[in-house]
mmCIF file of C-alpha atoms in Angstrom:
data_model
loop_
_atom_site.group_PDB
_atom_site.id
_atom_site.type_symbol
_atom_site.label_atom_id
_atom_site.label_comp_id
_atom_site.label_asym_id
_atom_site.label_seq_id
_atom_site.Cartn_x
_atom_site.Cartn_y
_atom_site.Cartn_z
ATOM 1 C CA MET C 1 -15.136 -32.090 -38.570
ATOM 2 C CA GLN C 2 -15.094 -35.891 -38.518
ATOM 3 C CA ASN C 3 -15.187 -35.978 -34.690
ATOM 4 C CA PHE C 4 -18.128 -33.543 -34.750
ATOM 5 C CA LEU C 5 -20.076 -35.719 -37.151
ATOM 6 C CA TRP C 6 -19.466 -39.043 -35.430
ATOM 7 C CA ARG C 7 -19.117 -38.216 -31.729
ATOM 8 C CA ASN C 8 -22.545 -39.650 -30.780
ATOM 9 C CA HIS C 9 -22.312 -42.780 -32.906
ATOM 10 C CA SER C 10 -20.180 -45.061 -30.741
ATOM 11 C CA THR C 11 -22.853 -47.681 -29.971
ATOM 12 C CA LEU C 12 -22.958 -49.280 -33.443
ATOM 13 C CA THR C 13 -20.200 -51.581 -34.616
ATOM 14 C CA GLU C 14 -21.449 -52.455 -38.108
ATOM 15 C CA PHE C 15 -24.085 -51.777 -40.763
ATOM 16 C CA VAL C 16 -25.848 -54.378 -42.891
ATOM 17 C CA LEU C 17 -27.006 -53.629 -46.443
ATOM 18 C CA LEU C 18 -30.052 -55.852 -46.988
ATOM 19 C CA GLY C 19 -30.086 -55.448 -50.773
ATOM 20 C CA PHE C 20 -32.884 -57.037 -52.788
ATOM 21 C CA SER C 21 -33.218 -60.586 -51.472
ATOM 22 C CA SER C 22 -31.779 -63.105 -49.028
ATOM 23 C CA ASN C 23 -32.276 -65.965 -51.509
ATOM 24 C CA ALA C 24 -28.912 -67.058 -52.956
ATOM 25 C CA LYS C 25 -30.422 -68.231 -56.278
ATOM 26 C CA ILE C 26 -32.304 -64.969 -56.804
ATOM 27 C CA ASN C 27 -29.183 -62.999 -55.912
ATOM 28 C CA GLY C 28 -27.204 -65.020 -58.462
ATOM 29 C CA ILE C 29 -29.697 -64.100 -61.177
ATOM 30 C CA LEU C 30 -29.705 -60.461 -60.088
ATOM 31 C CA PHE C 31 -25.899 -60.459 -60.148
ATOM 32 C CA SER C 32 -25.870 -61.585 -63.776
ATOM 33 C CA VAL C 33 -28.540 -59.060 -64.800
ATOM 34 C CA PHE C 34 -26.948 -56.089 -63.048
ATOM 35 C CA LEU C 35 -23.454 -57.009 -64.210
ATOM 36 C CA PHE C 36 -24.745 -57.080 -67.796
ATOM 37 C CA LEU C 37 -26.517 -53.724 -67.361
ATOM 38 C CA TYR C 38 -23.421 -52.190 -65.768
ATOM 39 C CA LEU C 39 -21.031 -53.346 -68.489
ATOM 40 C CA ILE C 40 -23.366 -52.282 -71.298
ATOM 41 C CA THR C 41 -23.866 -48.916 -69.591
ATOM 42 C CA LEU C 42 -20.109 -48.335 -69.467
ATOM 43 C CA LEU C 43 -19.691 -49.557 -73.036
ATOM 44 C CA GLY C 44 -22.578 -47.509 -74.437
ATOM 45 C CA ASN C 45 -21.688 -44.262 -72.722
ATOM 46 C CA GLY C 46 -17.992 -44.773 -73.409
ATOM 47 C CA LEU C 47 -18.780 -45.283 -77.082
ATOM 48 C CA ILE C 48 -20.824 -42.059 -77.196
ATOM 49 C CA ILE C 49 -17.917 -40.110 -75.665
ATOM 50 C CA THR C 50 -15.435 -41.676 -78.104
ATOM 51 C CA LEU C 51 -17.570 -40.963 -81.165
ATOM 52 C CA ILE C 52 -18.125 -37.345 -80.149
ATOM 53 C CA ARG C 53 -14.415 -36.875 -79.591
ATOM 54 C CA MET C 54 -13.345 -38.524 -82.872
ATOM 55 C CA ASP C 55 -15.929 -37.058 -85.290
ATOM 56 C CA SER C 56 -15.474 -33.318 -85.896
ATOM 57 C CA ARG C 57 -19.082 -33.018 -87.090
ATOM 58 C CA LEU C 58 -20.177 -33.825 -83.542
ATOM 59 C CA HIS C 59 -18.150 -30.978 -82.046
ATOM 60 C CA THR C 60 -21.254 -28.898 -81.311
ATOM 61 C CA PRO C 61 -22.843 -27.707 -78.040
ATOM 62 C CA MET C 62 -25.532 -30.389 -78.199
ATOM 63 C CA TYR C 63 -23.003 -33.221 -78.356
ATOM 64 C CA PHE C 64 -20.728 -31.550 -75.833
ATOM 65 C CA PHE C 65 -23.582 -31.703 -73.316
ATOM 66 C CA LEU C 66 -24.350 -35.268 -74.374
ATOM 67 C CA SER C 67 -20.738 -36.292 -73.706
ATOM 68 C CA VAL C 68 -20.921 -34.679 -70.251
ATOM 69 C CA LEU C 69 -24.153 -36.602 -69.602
ATOM 70 C CA SER C 70 -22.422 -39.845 -70.572
ATOM 71 C CA ILE C 71 -19.532 -39.124 -68.190
ATOM 72 C CA LEU C 72 -21.992 -38.421 -65.371
ATOM 73 C CA ASP C 73 -23.926 -41.629 -66.102
ATOM 74 C CA MET C 74 -20.751 -43.718 -66.019
ATOM 75 C CA GLY C 75 -19.768 -42.228 -62.672
ATOM 76 C CA TYR C 76 -23.332 -42.483 -61.380
ATOM 77 C CA VAL C 77 -23.632 -46.249 -61.841
ATOM 78 C CA THR C 78 -20.044 -46.851 -60.724
ATOM 79 C CA SER C 79 -20.783 -45.163 -57.392
ATOM 80 C CA THR C 80 -23.359 -47.846 -56.503
ATOM 81 C CA VAL C 81 -23.389 -50.919 -58.769
ATOM 82 C CA PRO C 82 -19.942 -52.470 -57.989
ATOM 83 C CA GLN C 83 -20.717 -52.533 -54.268
ATOM 84 C CA MET C 84 -24.174 -53.953 -55.006
ATOM 85 C CA LEU C 85 -22.628 -56.727 -57.133
ATOM 86 C CA VAL C 86 -20.196 -57.666 -54.376
ATOM 87 C CA HIS C 87 -23.001 -57.906 -51.809
ATOM 88 C CA LEU C 88 -25.147 -60.018 -54.131
ATOM 89 C CA VAL C 89 -22.551 -62.822 -54.169
ATOM 90 C CA SER C 90 -21.038 -62.302 -50.727
ATOM 91 C CA GLU C 91 -22.305 -64.176 -47.681
ATOM 92 C CA LYS C 92 -21.194 -61.375 -45.406
ATOM 93 C CA LYS C 93 -23.106 -58.201 -46.234
ATOM 94 C CA THR C 94 -21.922 -56.242 -43.216
ATOM 95 C CA ILE C 95 -19.740 -53.155 -43.285
ATOM 96 C CA SER C 96 -17.785 -52.146 -40.197
ATOM 97 C CA TYR C 97 -19.359 -49.177 -38.483
ATOM 98 C CA THR C 98 -16.285 -46.982 -38.748
ATOM 99 C CA GLY C 99 -15.682 -48.001 -42.339
ATOM 100 C CA CYS C 100 -19.251 -47.356 -43.438
ATOM 101 C CA VAL C 101 -19.768 -44.033 -41.753
ATOM 102 C CA ALA C 102 -16.329 -42.502 -42.040
ATOM 103 C CA GLN C 103 -15.417 -43.879 -45.441
ATOM 104 C CA ILE C 104 -17.877 -45.857 -47.561
ATOM 105 C CA CYS C 105 -21.328 -44.434 -46.751
ATOM 106 C CA VAL C 106 -20.290 -40.794 -46.636
ATOM 107 C CA ALA C 107 -18.212 -41.068 -49.790
ATOM 108 C CA GLN C 108 -20.957 -42.966 -51.596
ATOM 109 C CA MET C 109 -23.688 -40.553 -50.494
ATOM 110 C CA PHE C 110 -21.644 -37.541 -51.468
ATOM 111 C CA VAL C 111 -20.497 -38.801 -54.884
ATOM 112 C CA PHE C 112 -23.954 -40.156 -55.728
ATOM 113 C CA LEU C 113 -25.627 -36.865 -54.830
ATOM 114 C CA VAL C 114 -23.029 -34.721 -56.625
ATOM 115 C CA LEU C 115 -23.526 -36.652 -59.850
ATOM 116 C CA GLY C 116 -27.319 -36.816 -59.475
ATOM 117 C CA VAL C 117 -27.802 -33.099 -58.798
ATOM 118 C CA THR C 118 -25.352 -32.165 -61.553
ATOM 119 C CA GLU C 119 -27.226 -34.382 -64.014
ATOM 120 C CA SER C 120 -30.578 -32.896 -63.016
ATOM 121 C CA TRP C 121 -29.377 -29.371 -63.803
ATOM 122 C CA LEU C 122 -27.562 -30.555 -66.931
ATOM 123 C CA PHE C 123 -30.933 -31.633 -68.329
ATOM 124 C CA ALA C 124 -32.148 -28.053 -67.873
ATOM 125 C CA ILE C 125 -29.054 -26.743 -69.668
ATOM 126 C CA MET C 126 -29.663 -29.191 -72.515
ATOM 127 C CA SER C 127 -33.222 -27.879 -72.890
ATOM 128 C CA ILE C 128 -31.835 -24.353 -73.227
ATOM 129 C CA ASP C 129 -29.550 -25.644 -75.967
ATOM 130 C CA ARG C 130 -32.560 -27.136 -77.806
ATOM 131 C CA TYR C 131 -34.471 -23.860 -77.431
ATOM 132 C CA VAL C 132 -31.666 -21.824 -78.991
ATOM 133 C CA ALA C 133 -31.155 -24.382 -81.783
ATOM 134 C CA ILE C 134 -34.843 -24.393 -82.762
ATOM 135 C CA CYS C 135 -35.906 -20.818 -82.031
ATOM 136 C CA HIS C 136 -32.669 -19.013 -82.984
ATOM 137 C CA PRO C 137 -30.936 -21.358 -85.479
ATOM 138 C CA LEU C 138 -28.986 -18.625 -87.279
ATOM 139 C CA ARG C 139 -27.438 -17.372 -84.018
ATOM 140 C CA TYR C 140 -27.025 -20.810 -82.442
ATOM 141 C CA LYS C 141 -23.228 -21.062 -82.655
ATOM 142 C CA VAL C 142 -22.809 -17.458 -81.516
ATOM 143 C CA ILE C 143 -25.110 -17.751 -78.499
ATOM 144 C CA MET C 144 -23.994 -21.244 -77.442
ATOM 145 C CA SER C 145 -20.302 -20.411 -77.479
ATOM 146 C CA PRO C 146 -17.742 -22.840 -76.018
ATOM 147 C CA TRP C 147 -17.163 -20.411 -73.143
ATOM 148 C CA LEU C 148 -20.871 -20.261 -72.252
ATOM 149 C CA CYS C 149 -21.263 -24.031 -72.523
ATOM 150 C CA GLY C 150 -18.272 -24.544 -70.244
ATOM 151 C CA MET C 151 -19.593 -22.051 -67.700
ATOM 152 C CA MET C 152 -23.029 -23.701 -67.632
ATOM 153 C CA VAL C 153 -21.524 -27.144 -67.038
ATOM 154 C CA THR C 154 -19.297 -25.666 -64.314
ATOM 155 C CA PHE C 155 -22.373 -24.159 -62.643
ATOM 156 C CA CYS C 156 -24.078 -27.572 -62.682
ATOM 157 C CA GLY C 157 -21.037 -29.175 -61.051
ATOM 158 C CA LEU C 158 -20.643 -26.511 -58.365
ATOM 159 C CA TRP C 159 -24.345 -26.633 -57.522
ATOM 160 C CA GLY C 160 -24.096 -30.421 -57.322
ATOM 161 C CA VAL C 161 -21.176 -30.254 -54.879
ATOM 162 C CA THR C 162 -22.889 -27.634 -52.701
ATOM 163 C CA SER C 163 -26.211 -29.489 -52.520
ATOM 164 C CA ALA C 164 -24.508 -32.820 -51.846
ATOM 165 C CA LEU C 165 -22.533 -31.327 -48.961
ATOM 166 C CA VAL C 166 -25.715 -30.043 -47.319
ATOM 167 C CA TYR C 167 -27.546 -33.349 -47.809
ATOM 168 C CA THR C 168 -24.651 -35.432 -46.483
ATOM 169 C CA ILE C 169 -23.799 -33.269 -43.487
ATOM 170 C CA PHE C 170 -27.421 -33.072 -42.324
ATOM 171 C CA ALA C 171 -27.742 -36.850 -42.635
ATOM 172 C CA MET C 172 -24.494 -37.700 -40.860
ATOM 173 C CA ARG C 173 -24.859 -35.250 -37.970
ATOM 174 C CA LEU C 174 -27.622 -37.438 -36.516
ATOM 175 C CA PRO C 175 -26.871 -40.124 -33.900
ATOM 176 C CA TYR C 176 -27.033 -43.697 -35.207
ATOM 177 C CA CYS C 177 -27.389 -46.125 -32.316
ATOM 178 C CA GLY C 178 -29.525 -48.875 -33.825
ATOM 179 C CA PRO C 179 -30.963 -50.687 -35.672
ATOM 180 C CA ASN C 180 -28.105 -51.281 -38.059
ATOM 181 C CA LYS C 181 -29.834 -52.765 -41.129
ATOM 182 C CA ILE C 182 -30.004 -50.480 -44.177
ATOM 183 C CA ASN C 183 -32.911 -51.733 -46.281
ATOM 184 C CA HIS C 184 -31.342 -50.709 -49.570
ATOM 185 C CA PHE C 185 -28.610 -51.764 -51.984
ATOM 186 C CA PHE C 186 -26.410 -48.733 -51.192
ATOM 187 C CA CYS C 187 -26.107 -45.963 -48.618
ATOM 188 C CA GLU C 188 -28.779 -43.610 -49.942
ATOM 189 C CA VAL C 189 -29.827 -40.731 -47.688
ATOM 190 C CA PRO C 190 -33.523 -41.685 -47.146
ATOM 191 C CA ALA C 191 -32.575 -45.290 -46.289
ATOM 192 C CA VAL C 192 -29.825 -44.251 -43.851
ATOM 193 C CA LEU C 193 -32.064 -41.697 -42.130
ATOM 194 C CA LYS C 194 -34.428 -44.498 -41.099
ATOM 195 C CA LEU C 195 -31.665 -45.788 -38.780
ATOM 196 C CA ALA C 196 -31.242 -42.531 -36.856
ATOM 197 C CA CYS C 197 -32.299 -42.656 -33.220
ATOM 198 C CA ALA C 198 -33.415 -39.013 -33.258
ATOM 199 C CA ASP C 199 -36.095 -36.811 -34.761
ATOM 200 C CA THR C 200 -35.502 -36.511 -38.514
ATOM 201 C CA SER C 201 -38.213 -33.922 -39.226
ATOM 202 C CA ALA C 202 -35.559 -31.236 -39.776
ATOM 203 C CA ASN C 203 -33.869 -33.513 -42.324
ATOM 204 C CA ASP C 204 -37.217 -34.026 -44.067
ATOM 205 C CA ARG C 205 -37.589 -30.257 -44.382
ATOM 206 C CA VAL C 206 -34.036 -29.853 -45.671
ATOM 207 C CA ASP C 207 -34.590 -32.673 -48.146
ATOM 208 C CA PHE C 208 -37.801 -31.060 -49.383
ATOM 209 C CA ILE C 209 -36.238 -27.606 -49.751
ATOM 210 C CA LEU C 210 -33.165 -28.945 -51.512
ATOM 211 C CA GLY C 211 -35.326 -31.277 -53.577
ATOM 212 C CA PHE C 212 -37.288 -28.243 -54.698
ATOM 213 C CA ASN C 213 -34.091 -26.483 -55.758
ATOM 214 C CA VAL C 214 -32.362 -29.424 -57.421
ATOM 215 C CA ILE C 215 -35.363 -31.184 -58.998
ATOM 216 C CA LEU C 216 -38.478 -29.010 -59.220
ATOM 217 C CA VAL C 217 -36.666 -25.843 -60.317
ATOM 218 C CA PRO C 218 -34.847 -27.481 -63.257
ATOM 219 C CA LEU C 219 -38.006 -29.422 -64.149
ATOM 220 C CA SER C 220 -40.036 -26.213 -64.140
ATOM 221 C CA LEU C 221 -37.389 -24.525 -66.276
ATOM 222 C CA ILE C 222 -37.493 -27.441 -68.729
ATOM 223 C CA LEU C 223 -41.305 -27.267 -68.876
ATOM 224 C CA VAL C 224 -41.337 -23.529 -69.585
ATOM 225 C CA ILE C 225 -38.639 -23.867 -72.248
ATOM 226 C CA TYR C 226 -40.432 -26.707 -74.019
ATOM 227 C CA ILE C 227 -43.717 -24.819 -74.046
ATOM 228 C CA ASN C 228 -41.895 -22.062 -75.930
ATOM 229 C CA ILE C 229 -40.210 -24.626 -78.192
ATOM 230 C CA PHE C 230 -43.529 -26.261 -79.094
ATOM 231 C CA ILE C 231 -45.105 -22.884 -79.824
ATOM 232 C CA ALA C 232 -42.201 -22.105 -82.165
ATOM 233 C CA ILE C 233 -42.447 -25.550 -83.809
ATOM 234 C CA LEU C 234 -46.176 -25.135 -84.492
ATOM 235 C CA LYS C 235 -45.359 -21.970 -86.442
ATOM 236 C CA ILE C 236 -43.179 -23.925 -88.877
ATOM 237 C CA ARG C 237 -45.129 -24.256 -92.125
ATOM 238 C CA SER C 238 -43.479 -27.433 -93.387
ATOM 239 C CA ALA C 239 -44.765 -30.681 -91.881
ATOM 240 C CA GLN C 240 -41.351 -32.245 -92.429
ATOM 241 C CA GLY C 241 -39.727 -29.311 -90.663
ATOM 242 C CA ARG C 242 -42.073 -29.683 -87.677
ATOM 243 C CA LEU C 243 -41.386 -33.420 -87.484
ATOM 244 C CA LYS C 244 -37.624 -32.881 -87.594
ATOM 245 C CA ALA C 245 -37.820 -30.249 -84.845
ATOM 246 C CA PHE C 246 -39.970 -32.505 -82.662
ATOM 247 C CA SER C 247 -37.594 -35.444 -83.181
ATOM 248 C CA THR C 248 -34.629 -33.434 -81.866
ATOM 249 C CA CYS C 249 -36.516 -32.920 -78.592
ATOM 250 C CA ALA C 250 -38.013 -36.404 -78.151
ATOM 251 C CA SER C 251 -34.849 -38.077 -76.842
ATOM 252 C CA HIS C 252 -34.199 -35.337 -74.303
ATOM 253 C CA ILE C 253 -37.775 -35.360 -73.006
ATOM 254 C CA THR C 254 -37.626 -39.149 -72.612
ATOM 255 C CA VAL C 255 -34.420 -39.223 -70.543
ATOM 256 C CA VAL C 256 -35.569 -36.284 -68.394
ATOM 257 C CA THR C 257 -38.781 -38.120 -67.552
ATOM 258 C CA MET C 258 -36.949 -41.360 -66.710
ATOM 259 C CA PHE C 259 -34.491 -39.623 -64.395
ATOM 260 C CA CYS C 260 -36.277 -36.697 -62.748
ATOM 261 C CA VAL C 261 -39.724 -38.135 -61.985
ATOM 262 C CA PRO C 262 -38.499 -41.120 -59.892
ATOM 263 C CA ALA C 263 -35.894 -38.903 -58.172
ATOM 264 C CA MET C 264 -38.572 -36.358 -57.295
ATOM 265 C CA VAL C 265 -40.802 -39.042 -55.779
ATOM 266 C CA MET C 266 -37.858 -40.410 -53.765
ATOM 267 C CA TYR C 267 -36.498 -37.186 -52.288
ATOM 268 C CA MET C 268 -39.568 -34.988 -51.888
ATOM 269 C CA LYS C 269 -41.903 -37.285 -49.971
ATOM 270 C CA PRO C 270 -41.747 -37.402 -46.136
ATOM 271 C CA GLY C 271 -39.601 -40.186 -44.722
ATOM 272 C CA SER C 272 -42.558 -41.555 -42.755
ATOM 273 C CA LYS C 273 -44.458 -42.248 -45.994
ATOM 274 C CA SER C 274 -41.664 -44.049 -47.801
ATOM 275 C CA SER C 275 -41.626 -47.776 -48.512
ATOM 276 C CA PRO C 276 -38.201 -49.487 -48.560
ATOM 277 C CA GLU C 277 -39.150 -51.780 -51.445
ATOM 278 C CA GLU C 278 -40.584 -48.915 -53.511
ATOM 279 C CA ASP C 279 -37.533 -46.780 -52.717
ATOM 280 C CA LYS C 280 -35.192 -49.492 -53.989
ATOM 281 C CA LYS C 281 -37.147 -49.776 -57.236
ATOM 282 C CA LEU C 282 -37.144 -46.006 -57.729
ATOM 283 C CA ALA C 283 -33.414 -45.766 -57.011
ATOM 284 C CA LEU C 284 -32.714 -48.655 -59.366
ATOM 285 C CA PHE C 285 -34.675 -46.922 -62.117
ATOM 286 C CA TYR C 286 -33.110 -43.451 -61.949
ATOM 287 C CA ASN C 287 -29.643 -44.780 -61.106
ATOM 288 C CA VAL C 288 -29.110 -47.907 -63.215
ATOM 289 C CA ILE C 289 -31.893 -48.152 -65.799
ATOM 290 C CA SER C 290 -31.781 -44.527 -66.951
ATOM 291 C CA ALA C 291 -27.977 -44.611 -67.339
ATOM 292 C CA PHE C 292 -28.317 -47.870 -69.316
ATOM 293 C CA LEU C 293 -31.010 -46.490 -71.642
ATOM 294 C CA ASN C 294 -29.613 -42.998 -72.244
ATOM 295 C CA PRO C 295 -27.023 -43.961 -74.904
ATOM 296 C CA ILE C 296 -29.551 -46.265 -76.573
ATOM 297 C CA ILE C 297 -32.196 -43.535 -76.750
ATOM 298 C CA TYR C 298 -29.774 -40.938 -78.088
ATOM 299 C CA SER C 299 -28.116 -43.240 -80.621
ATOM 300 C CA LEU C 300 -31.098 -45.107 -82.089
ATOM 301 C CA ARG C 301 -32.904 -41.901 -83.043
ATOM 302 C CA ASN C 302 -29.835 -39.907 -83.992
ATOM 303 C CA LYS C 303 -28.482 -40.086 -87.545
ATOM 304 C CA ASP C 304 -25.384 -38.071 -86.631
ATOM 305 C CA VAL C 305 -24.342 -40.624 -84.005
ATOM 306 C CA LYS C 306 -25.056 -43.521 -86.380
ATOM 307 C CA ARG C 307 -23.034 -41.844 -89.119
ATOM 308 C CA ALA C 308 -20.121 -41.265 -86.738
ATOM 309 C CA PHE C 309 -20.243 -44.896 -85.574
ATOM 310 C CA LEU C 310 -20.199 -46.254 -89.130
ATOM 311 C CA LYS C 311 -17.411 -43.860 -90.067
ATOM 312 C CA VAL C 312 -15.216 -44.854 -87.124
ATOM 313 C CA THR C 313 -15.830 -48.597 -87.445
ATOM 314 C CA GLY C 314 -15.981 -48.689 -91.240
ATOM 315 C CA TRP C 315 -19.100 -50.879 -91.102
ATOM 316 C CA GLY C 316 -21.091 -50.137 -94.237
ATOM 317 C CA ARG C 317 -22.388 -46.847 -95.479
ATOM 318 C CA ALA C 318 -23.455 -44.110 -93.072
ATOM 319 C CA PRO C 319 -27.136 -43.059 -93.218
ATOM 320 C CA GLU C 320 -27.874 -39.859 -95.081
#
């Protein structure tokens, strides 16, 4: 398989990741900022996972999915940020051709796509959980059984692996004979495709079709579910009850918007219409920024998480 994928790629000896800037001072500042974001992302998501595991009151489907989201976010940023940090402070930003294609780029593409696609579908699963909790509260624990929750997460993972394989294989089957500069901070599919010395229109079609299945379909499912949720909420007579129901959905809607909209713009537009600088900003947003903000969004507006944190740390009295 490896010989099949790389047999026409013998003319390149190395790739260069251009990153964000060639200015050493700017790169030093960016290194500090991204290192801070990366560490806080790991800390925040790790804390969410720990709290959910330690507090029995958080052993519900909603928090099970939230813990899976935190695991995905930690893996998501780890697949790209450490390499980006190294290149920000390193004078040599080249990667040997064989190393990049056979090892680093393929592995990074595949892992990044697996986690991204899985997360996209996980958001749809989380919206189903909110629908059952709000529209069928008395049957919530029966419908959202541990077995069903596990099966839905497994489906997300399997679909992520399948989609990532298709994306990666179609990208790496092309001949890469120059230029060798990847105008990005990691080996993302759209950026790598710009280096192919062959027609990439078939890849654009594959990207659009897969983008439809892994982004538009879950987004459409989320939209339909939330329309039904809002209709059900409007039927609640108590204003306090309506506000509480809306508040349980606000965090999820926010993180879905931050992740899915930039990803959709990145992967569903033709390669000829993409801008390297815009692509880097979009990738930074749905890869780093969204993973950094997710635990903050879910914890600041969530009394259960605050209560669990105060209980575990013993810092003051938990909110009622």
